[in-house]
mmCIF file of C-alpha atoms and ligand atoms in Angstrom:
data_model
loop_
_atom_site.group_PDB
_atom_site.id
_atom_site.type_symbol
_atom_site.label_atom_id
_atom_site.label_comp_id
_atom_site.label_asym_id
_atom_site.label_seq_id
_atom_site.Cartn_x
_atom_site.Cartn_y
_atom_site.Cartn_z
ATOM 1 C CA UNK J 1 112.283 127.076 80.793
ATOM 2 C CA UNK J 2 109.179 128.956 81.400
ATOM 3 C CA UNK J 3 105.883 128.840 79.643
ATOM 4 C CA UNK J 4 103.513 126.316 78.855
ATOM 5 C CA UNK J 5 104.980 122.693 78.505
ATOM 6 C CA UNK J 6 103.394 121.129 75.445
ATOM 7 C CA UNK J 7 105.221 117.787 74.925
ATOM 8 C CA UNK J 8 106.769 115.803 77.855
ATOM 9 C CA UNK J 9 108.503 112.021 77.127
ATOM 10 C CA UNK J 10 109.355 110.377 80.027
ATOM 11 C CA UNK J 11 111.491 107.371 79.802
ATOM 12 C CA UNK J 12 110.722 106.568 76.068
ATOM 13 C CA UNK J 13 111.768 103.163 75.347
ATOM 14 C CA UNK J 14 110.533 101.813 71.393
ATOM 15 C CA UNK J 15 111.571 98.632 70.087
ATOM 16 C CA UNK J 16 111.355 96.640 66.856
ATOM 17 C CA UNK J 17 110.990 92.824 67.462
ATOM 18 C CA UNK J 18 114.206 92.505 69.389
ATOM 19 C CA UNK J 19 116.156 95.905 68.893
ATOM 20 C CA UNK J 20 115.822 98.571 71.075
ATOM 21 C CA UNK J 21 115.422 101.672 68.334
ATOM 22 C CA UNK J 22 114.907 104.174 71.785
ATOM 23 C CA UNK J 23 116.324 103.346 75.044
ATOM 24 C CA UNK J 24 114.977 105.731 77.904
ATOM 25 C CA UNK J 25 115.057 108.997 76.347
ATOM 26 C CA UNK J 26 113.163 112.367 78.136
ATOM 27 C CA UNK J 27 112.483 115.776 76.995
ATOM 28 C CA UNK J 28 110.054 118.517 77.269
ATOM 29 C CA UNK J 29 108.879 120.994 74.289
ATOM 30 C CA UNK J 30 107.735 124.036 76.141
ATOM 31 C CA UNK J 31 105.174 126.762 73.892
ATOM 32 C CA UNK J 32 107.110 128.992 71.382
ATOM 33 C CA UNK J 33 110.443 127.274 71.604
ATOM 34 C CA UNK J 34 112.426 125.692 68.534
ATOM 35 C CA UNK J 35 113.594 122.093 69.745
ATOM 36 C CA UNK J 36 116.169 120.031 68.062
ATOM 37 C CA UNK J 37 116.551 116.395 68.403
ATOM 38 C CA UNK J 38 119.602 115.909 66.358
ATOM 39 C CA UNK J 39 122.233 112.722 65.943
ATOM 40 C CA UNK J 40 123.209 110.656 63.235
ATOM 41 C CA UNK J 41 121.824 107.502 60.991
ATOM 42 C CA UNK J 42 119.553 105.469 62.876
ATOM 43 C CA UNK J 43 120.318 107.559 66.387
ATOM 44 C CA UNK J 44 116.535 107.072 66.794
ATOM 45 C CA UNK J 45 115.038 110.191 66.123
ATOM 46 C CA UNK J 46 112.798 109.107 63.596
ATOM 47 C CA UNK J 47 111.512 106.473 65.813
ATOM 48 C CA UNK J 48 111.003 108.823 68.388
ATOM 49 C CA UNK J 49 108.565 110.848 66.456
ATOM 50 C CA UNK J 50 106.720 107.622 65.217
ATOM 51 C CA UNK J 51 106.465 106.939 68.857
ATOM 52 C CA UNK J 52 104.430 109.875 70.069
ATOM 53 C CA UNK J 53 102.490 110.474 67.061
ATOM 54 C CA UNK J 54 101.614 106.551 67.553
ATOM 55 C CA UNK J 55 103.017 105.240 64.273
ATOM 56 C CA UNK J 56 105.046 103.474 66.189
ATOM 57 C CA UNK J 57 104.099 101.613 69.337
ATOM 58 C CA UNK J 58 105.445 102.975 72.797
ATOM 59 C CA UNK J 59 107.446 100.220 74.693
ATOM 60 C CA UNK J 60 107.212 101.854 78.151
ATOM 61 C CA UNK J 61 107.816 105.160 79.488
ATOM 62 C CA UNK J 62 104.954 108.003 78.641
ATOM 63 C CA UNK J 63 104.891 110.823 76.191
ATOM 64 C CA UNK J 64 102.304 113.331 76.837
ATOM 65 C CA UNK J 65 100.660 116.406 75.161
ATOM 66 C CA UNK J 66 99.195 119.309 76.817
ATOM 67 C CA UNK J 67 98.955 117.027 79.731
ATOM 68 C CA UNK J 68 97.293 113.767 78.312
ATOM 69 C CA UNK J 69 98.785 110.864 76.869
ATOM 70 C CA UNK J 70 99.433 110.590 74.002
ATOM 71 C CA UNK J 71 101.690 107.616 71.624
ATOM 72 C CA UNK J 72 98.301 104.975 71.629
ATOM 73 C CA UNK J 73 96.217 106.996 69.232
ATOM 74 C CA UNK J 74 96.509 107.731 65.994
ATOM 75 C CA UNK J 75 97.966 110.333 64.450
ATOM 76 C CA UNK J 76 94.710 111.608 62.727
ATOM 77 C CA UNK J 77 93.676 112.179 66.166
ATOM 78 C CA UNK J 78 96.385 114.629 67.314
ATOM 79 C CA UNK J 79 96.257 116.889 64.703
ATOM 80 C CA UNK J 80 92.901 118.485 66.106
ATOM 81 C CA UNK J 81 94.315 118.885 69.085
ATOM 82 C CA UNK J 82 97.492 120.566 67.471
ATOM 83 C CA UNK J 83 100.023 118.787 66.914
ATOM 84 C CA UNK J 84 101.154 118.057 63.281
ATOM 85 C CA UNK J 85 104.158 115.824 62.144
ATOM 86 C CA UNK J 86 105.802 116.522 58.650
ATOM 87 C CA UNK J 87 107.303 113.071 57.810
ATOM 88 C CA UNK J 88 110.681 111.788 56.668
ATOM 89 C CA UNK J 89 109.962 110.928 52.841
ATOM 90 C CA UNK J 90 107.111 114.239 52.770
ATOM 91 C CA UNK J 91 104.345 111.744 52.284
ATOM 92 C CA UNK J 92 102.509 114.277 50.105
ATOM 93 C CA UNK J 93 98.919 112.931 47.793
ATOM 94 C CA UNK J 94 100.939 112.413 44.655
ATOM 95 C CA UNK J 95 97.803 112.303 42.338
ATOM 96 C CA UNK J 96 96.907 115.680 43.759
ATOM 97 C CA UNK J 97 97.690 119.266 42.890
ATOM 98 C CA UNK J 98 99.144 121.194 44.753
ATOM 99 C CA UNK J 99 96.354 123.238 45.786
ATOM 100 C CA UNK J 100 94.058 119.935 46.413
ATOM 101 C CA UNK J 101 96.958 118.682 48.801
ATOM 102 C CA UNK J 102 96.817 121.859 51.196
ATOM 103 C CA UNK J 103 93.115 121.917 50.928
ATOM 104 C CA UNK J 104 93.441 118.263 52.182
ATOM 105 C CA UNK J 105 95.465 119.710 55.217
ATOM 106 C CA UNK J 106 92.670 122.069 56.252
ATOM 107 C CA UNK J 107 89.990 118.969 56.031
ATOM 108 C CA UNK J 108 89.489 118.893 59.667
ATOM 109 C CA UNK J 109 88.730 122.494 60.006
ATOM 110 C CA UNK J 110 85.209 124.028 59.648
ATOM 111 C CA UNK J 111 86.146 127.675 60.040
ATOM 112 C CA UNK J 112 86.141 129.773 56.598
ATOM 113 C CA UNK J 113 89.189 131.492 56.942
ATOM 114 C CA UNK J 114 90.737 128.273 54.727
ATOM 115 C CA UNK J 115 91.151 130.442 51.722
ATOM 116 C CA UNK J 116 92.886 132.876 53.788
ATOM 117 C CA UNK J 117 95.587 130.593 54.948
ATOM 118 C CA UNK J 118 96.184 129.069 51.317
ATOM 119 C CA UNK J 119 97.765 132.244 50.607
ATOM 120 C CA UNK J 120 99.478 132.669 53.959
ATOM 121 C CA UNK J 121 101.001 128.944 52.663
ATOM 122 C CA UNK J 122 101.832 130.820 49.364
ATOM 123 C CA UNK J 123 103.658 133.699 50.555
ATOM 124 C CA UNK J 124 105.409 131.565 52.299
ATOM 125 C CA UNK J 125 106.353 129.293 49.249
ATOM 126 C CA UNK J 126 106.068 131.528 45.990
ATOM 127 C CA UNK J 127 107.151 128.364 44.230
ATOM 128 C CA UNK J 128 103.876 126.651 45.094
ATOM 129 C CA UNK J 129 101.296 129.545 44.274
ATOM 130 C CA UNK J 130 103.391 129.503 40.783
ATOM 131 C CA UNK J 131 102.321 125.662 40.322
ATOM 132 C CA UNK J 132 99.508 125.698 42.288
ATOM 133 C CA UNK J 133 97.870 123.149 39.526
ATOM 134 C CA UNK J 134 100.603 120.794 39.197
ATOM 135 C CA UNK J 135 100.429 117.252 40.891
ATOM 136 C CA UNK J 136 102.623 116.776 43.922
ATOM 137 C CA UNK J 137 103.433 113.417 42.145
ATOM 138 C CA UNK J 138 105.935 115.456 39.532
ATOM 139 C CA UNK J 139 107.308 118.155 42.077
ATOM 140 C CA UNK J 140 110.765 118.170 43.177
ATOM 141 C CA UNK J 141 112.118 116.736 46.650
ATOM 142 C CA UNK J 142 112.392 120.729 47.687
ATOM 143 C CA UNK J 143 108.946 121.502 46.783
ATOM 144 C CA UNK J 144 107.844 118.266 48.075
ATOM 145 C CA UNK J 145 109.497 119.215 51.239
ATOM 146 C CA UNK J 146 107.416 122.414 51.266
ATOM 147 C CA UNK J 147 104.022 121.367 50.346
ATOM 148 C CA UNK J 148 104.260 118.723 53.145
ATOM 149 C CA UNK J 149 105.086 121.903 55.505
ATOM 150 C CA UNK J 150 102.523 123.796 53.956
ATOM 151 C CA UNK J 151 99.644 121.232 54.245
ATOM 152 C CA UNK J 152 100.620 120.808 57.757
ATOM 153 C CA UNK J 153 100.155 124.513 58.321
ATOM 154 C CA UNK J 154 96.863 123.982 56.679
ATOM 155 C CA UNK J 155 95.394 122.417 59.921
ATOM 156 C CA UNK J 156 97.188 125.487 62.157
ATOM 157 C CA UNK J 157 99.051 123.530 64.687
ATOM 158 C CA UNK J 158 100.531 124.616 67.653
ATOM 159 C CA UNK J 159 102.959 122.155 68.124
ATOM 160 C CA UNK J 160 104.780 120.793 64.851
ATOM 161 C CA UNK J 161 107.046 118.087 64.522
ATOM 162 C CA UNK J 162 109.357 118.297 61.602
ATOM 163 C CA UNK J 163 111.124 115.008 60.451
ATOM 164 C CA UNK J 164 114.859 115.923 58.352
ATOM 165 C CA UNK J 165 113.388 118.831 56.410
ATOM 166 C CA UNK J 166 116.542 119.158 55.026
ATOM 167 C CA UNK J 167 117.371 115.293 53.902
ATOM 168 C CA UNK J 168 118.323 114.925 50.107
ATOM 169 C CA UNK J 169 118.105 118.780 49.203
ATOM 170 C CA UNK J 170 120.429 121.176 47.684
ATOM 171 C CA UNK J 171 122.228 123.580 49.454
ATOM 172 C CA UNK J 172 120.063 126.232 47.988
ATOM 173 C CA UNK J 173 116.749 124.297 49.181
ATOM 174 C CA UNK J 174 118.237 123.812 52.621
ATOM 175 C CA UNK J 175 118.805 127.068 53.192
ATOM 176 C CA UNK J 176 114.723 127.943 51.801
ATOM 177 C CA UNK J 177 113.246 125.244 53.995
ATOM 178 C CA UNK J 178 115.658 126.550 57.846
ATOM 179 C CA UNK J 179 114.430 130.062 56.251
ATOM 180 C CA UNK J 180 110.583 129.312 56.499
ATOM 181 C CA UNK J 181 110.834 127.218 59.635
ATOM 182 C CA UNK J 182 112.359 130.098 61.091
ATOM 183 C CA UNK J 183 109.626 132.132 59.848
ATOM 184 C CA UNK J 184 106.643 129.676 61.249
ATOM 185 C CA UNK J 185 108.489 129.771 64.566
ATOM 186 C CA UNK J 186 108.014 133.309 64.941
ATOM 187 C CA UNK J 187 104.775 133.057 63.846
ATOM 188 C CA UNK J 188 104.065 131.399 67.032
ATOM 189 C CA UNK J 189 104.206 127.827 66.129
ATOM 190 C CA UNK J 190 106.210 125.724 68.321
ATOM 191 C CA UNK J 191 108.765 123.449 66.472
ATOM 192 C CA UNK J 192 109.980 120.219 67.306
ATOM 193 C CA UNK J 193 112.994 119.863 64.477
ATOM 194 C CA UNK J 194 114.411 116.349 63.558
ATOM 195 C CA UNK J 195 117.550 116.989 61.955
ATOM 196 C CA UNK J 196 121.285 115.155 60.523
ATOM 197 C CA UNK J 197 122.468 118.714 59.882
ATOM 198 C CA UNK J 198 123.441 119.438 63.240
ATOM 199 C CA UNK J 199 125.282 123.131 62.086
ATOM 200 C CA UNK J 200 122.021 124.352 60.608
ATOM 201 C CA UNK J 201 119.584 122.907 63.172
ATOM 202 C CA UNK J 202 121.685 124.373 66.328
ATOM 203 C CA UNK J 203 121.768 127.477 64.160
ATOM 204 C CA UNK J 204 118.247 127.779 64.657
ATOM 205 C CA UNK J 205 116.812 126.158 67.563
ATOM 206 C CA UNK J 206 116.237 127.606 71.024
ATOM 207 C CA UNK J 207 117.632 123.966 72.367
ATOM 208 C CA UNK J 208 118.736 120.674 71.446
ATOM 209 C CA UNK J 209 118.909 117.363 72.622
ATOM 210 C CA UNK J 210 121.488 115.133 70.967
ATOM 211 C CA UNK J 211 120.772 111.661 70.333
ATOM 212 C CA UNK J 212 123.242 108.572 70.061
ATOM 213 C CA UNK J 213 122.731 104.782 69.699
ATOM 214 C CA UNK J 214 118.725 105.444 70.876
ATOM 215 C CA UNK J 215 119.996 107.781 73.729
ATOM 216 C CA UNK J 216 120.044 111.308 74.735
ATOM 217 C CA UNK J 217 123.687 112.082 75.255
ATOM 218 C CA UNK J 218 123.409 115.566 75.494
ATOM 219 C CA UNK J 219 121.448 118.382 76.104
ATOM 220 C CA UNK J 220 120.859 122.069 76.436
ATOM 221 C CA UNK J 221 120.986 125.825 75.191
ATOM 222 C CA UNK J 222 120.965 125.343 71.058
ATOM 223 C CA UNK J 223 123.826 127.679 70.581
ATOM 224 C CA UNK J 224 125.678 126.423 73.434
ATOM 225 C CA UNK J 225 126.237 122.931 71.552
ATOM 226 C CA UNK J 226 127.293 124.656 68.424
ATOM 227 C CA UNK J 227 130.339 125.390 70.313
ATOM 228 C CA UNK J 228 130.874 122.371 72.422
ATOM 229 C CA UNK J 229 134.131 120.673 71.373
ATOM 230 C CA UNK J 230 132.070 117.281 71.593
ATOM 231 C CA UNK J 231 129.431 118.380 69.409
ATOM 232 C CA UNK J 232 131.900 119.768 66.950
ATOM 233 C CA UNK J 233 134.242 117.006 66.678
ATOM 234 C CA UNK J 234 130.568 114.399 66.118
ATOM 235 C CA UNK J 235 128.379 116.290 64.512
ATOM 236 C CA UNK J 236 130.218 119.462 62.554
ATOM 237 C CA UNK J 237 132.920 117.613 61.073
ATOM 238 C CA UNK J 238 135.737 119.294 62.875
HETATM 239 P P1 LIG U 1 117.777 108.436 60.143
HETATM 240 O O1 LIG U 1 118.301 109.795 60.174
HETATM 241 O O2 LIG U 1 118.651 107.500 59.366
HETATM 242 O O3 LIG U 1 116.326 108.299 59.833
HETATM 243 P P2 LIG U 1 117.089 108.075 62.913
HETATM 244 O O4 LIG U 1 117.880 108.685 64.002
HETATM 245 O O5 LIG U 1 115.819 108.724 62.564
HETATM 246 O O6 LIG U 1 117.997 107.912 61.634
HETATM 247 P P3 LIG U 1 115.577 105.700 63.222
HETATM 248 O O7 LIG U 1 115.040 105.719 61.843
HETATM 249 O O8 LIG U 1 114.678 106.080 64.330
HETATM 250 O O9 LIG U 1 116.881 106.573 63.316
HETATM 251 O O10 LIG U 1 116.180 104.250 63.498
HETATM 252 C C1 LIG U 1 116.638 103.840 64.794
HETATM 253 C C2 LIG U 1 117.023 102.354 64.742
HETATM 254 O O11 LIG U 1 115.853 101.547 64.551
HETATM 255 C C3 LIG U 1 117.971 101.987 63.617
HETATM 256 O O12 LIG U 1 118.868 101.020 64.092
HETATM 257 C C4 LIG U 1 117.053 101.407 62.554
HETATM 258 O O13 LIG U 1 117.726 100.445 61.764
HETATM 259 C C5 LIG U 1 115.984 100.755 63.385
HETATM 260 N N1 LIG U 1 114.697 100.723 62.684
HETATM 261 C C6 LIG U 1 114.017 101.803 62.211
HETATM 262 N N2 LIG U 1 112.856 101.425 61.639
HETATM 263 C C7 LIG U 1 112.806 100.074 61.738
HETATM 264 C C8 LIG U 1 111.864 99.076 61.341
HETATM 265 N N3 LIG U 1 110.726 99.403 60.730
HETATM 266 N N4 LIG U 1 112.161 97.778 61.618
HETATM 267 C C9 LIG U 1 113.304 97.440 62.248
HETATM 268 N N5 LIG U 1 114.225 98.336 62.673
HETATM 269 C C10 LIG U 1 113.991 99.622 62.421
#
């Protein structure tokens, strides 16, 4: 890979109490790429994002940003710097409207071009702009799922992690939510993608590491794995 390497994780190990959640994994996010960590239940992908966002204590092994460490602080910290996580679950201000939640996203910013990017978040996700007043609280998963990408957008990272976009949604939802990643991507953002659904993650990512039992089993060129009789007979069902 060329270009600017964003994330590095060297020798990741993460444990709770006594189980080893992530056992030694590595990988590198360079600028502009789409990365997928994919694997099944409990794989430790989740884990691994609670690691380096520090949500999550690091065992040993280093995970660094832009060349500093990163996994001690706090996530509130990061974001300034650029890098945003969407979590599993959304973890959107249900008491809030919509529009209060995305304002919320662009709190750390003093610029005044905040207006400007609601609507960016908008065109993005019509549905939104159309309840714009609503509280998050009453929304469905799917536009749950997209005002938690759309307040992270709010603070204009350069690096976002993205935690199962896709868990618990309809087929129709799925397909939105791959749709406007895709579209953030070549927008310039850099995309670190969590996913289950190998097929549709592969689909769209530049590469992929696959995870097993807190492990990186394999790794490489996105499309690449979507043909790799291993990968198919684990992950796509065939
Ligand atoms: P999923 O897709 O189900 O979220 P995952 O690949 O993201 O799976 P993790 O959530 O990272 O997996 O879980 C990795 C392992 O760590 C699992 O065995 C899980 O049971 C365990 N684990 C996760 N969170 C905790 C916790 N808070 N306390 C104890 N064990 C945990």
């Amino acid at each position: 890979m060329s270009g600017t390497l964003l994330m590095k994780v060297d020798d990741l190990h993460v444990s709770y109490g006594g189980i080893q959640a992530v056992k030694g994994i590595s990988f590198e996010v360079f600028e502009n790429e789409v990365v997928s960590l994919i694997g099944a239940n409990g794989a430790g992908k989740s884990t691994t994002l609670k690691a380096v966002t520090g949500l999550q204590p690091i065992k040993s092994g280093s995970a660094t940003y832009l060349g500093r460490a990163i996994g001690g602080q706090g996530a509130w910290n990061l974001v300034p710097q650029g890098l945003v996580m969407v979590p599993e679950g959304r973890g959107t201000f249900t008491r809030m409207s919509i529009e209060e939640n995305l304002l919320m996203g662009a709190f750390i910013r003093k610029d005044a071009d905040v207006d400007a990017d609601i609507d960016k978040v908008f065109a993005l996700f019509p549905r939104l702009k159309e309840r714009r007043k609503q509280l998050a609280g009453t929304l469905s998963g799917g536009e749950q799922q997209m005002l938690a990408m759309g307040r992270a957008l709010m603070s204009r990272p350069k690096l976002l992690l993205l935690d199962e976009p896709s868990m618990g949604l309809s087929p129709i939802m799925v397909d939105k939510i791959f749709e406007v990643v895709e579209s953030i991507a070549k927008q310039g953002v850099t995309v670190l993608l969590v996913e289950q659904n190998a097929s549709r993650a592969l689909q769209l990512a530049d590469r992929a590491y696959v995870m097993e039992s807190g492990e990186i089993t394999m790794k490489g060129d996105a499309k690449a794995l979507l043909v790799d009789p291993k990968v198919r007979a684990a992950y796509l069902g065939e």
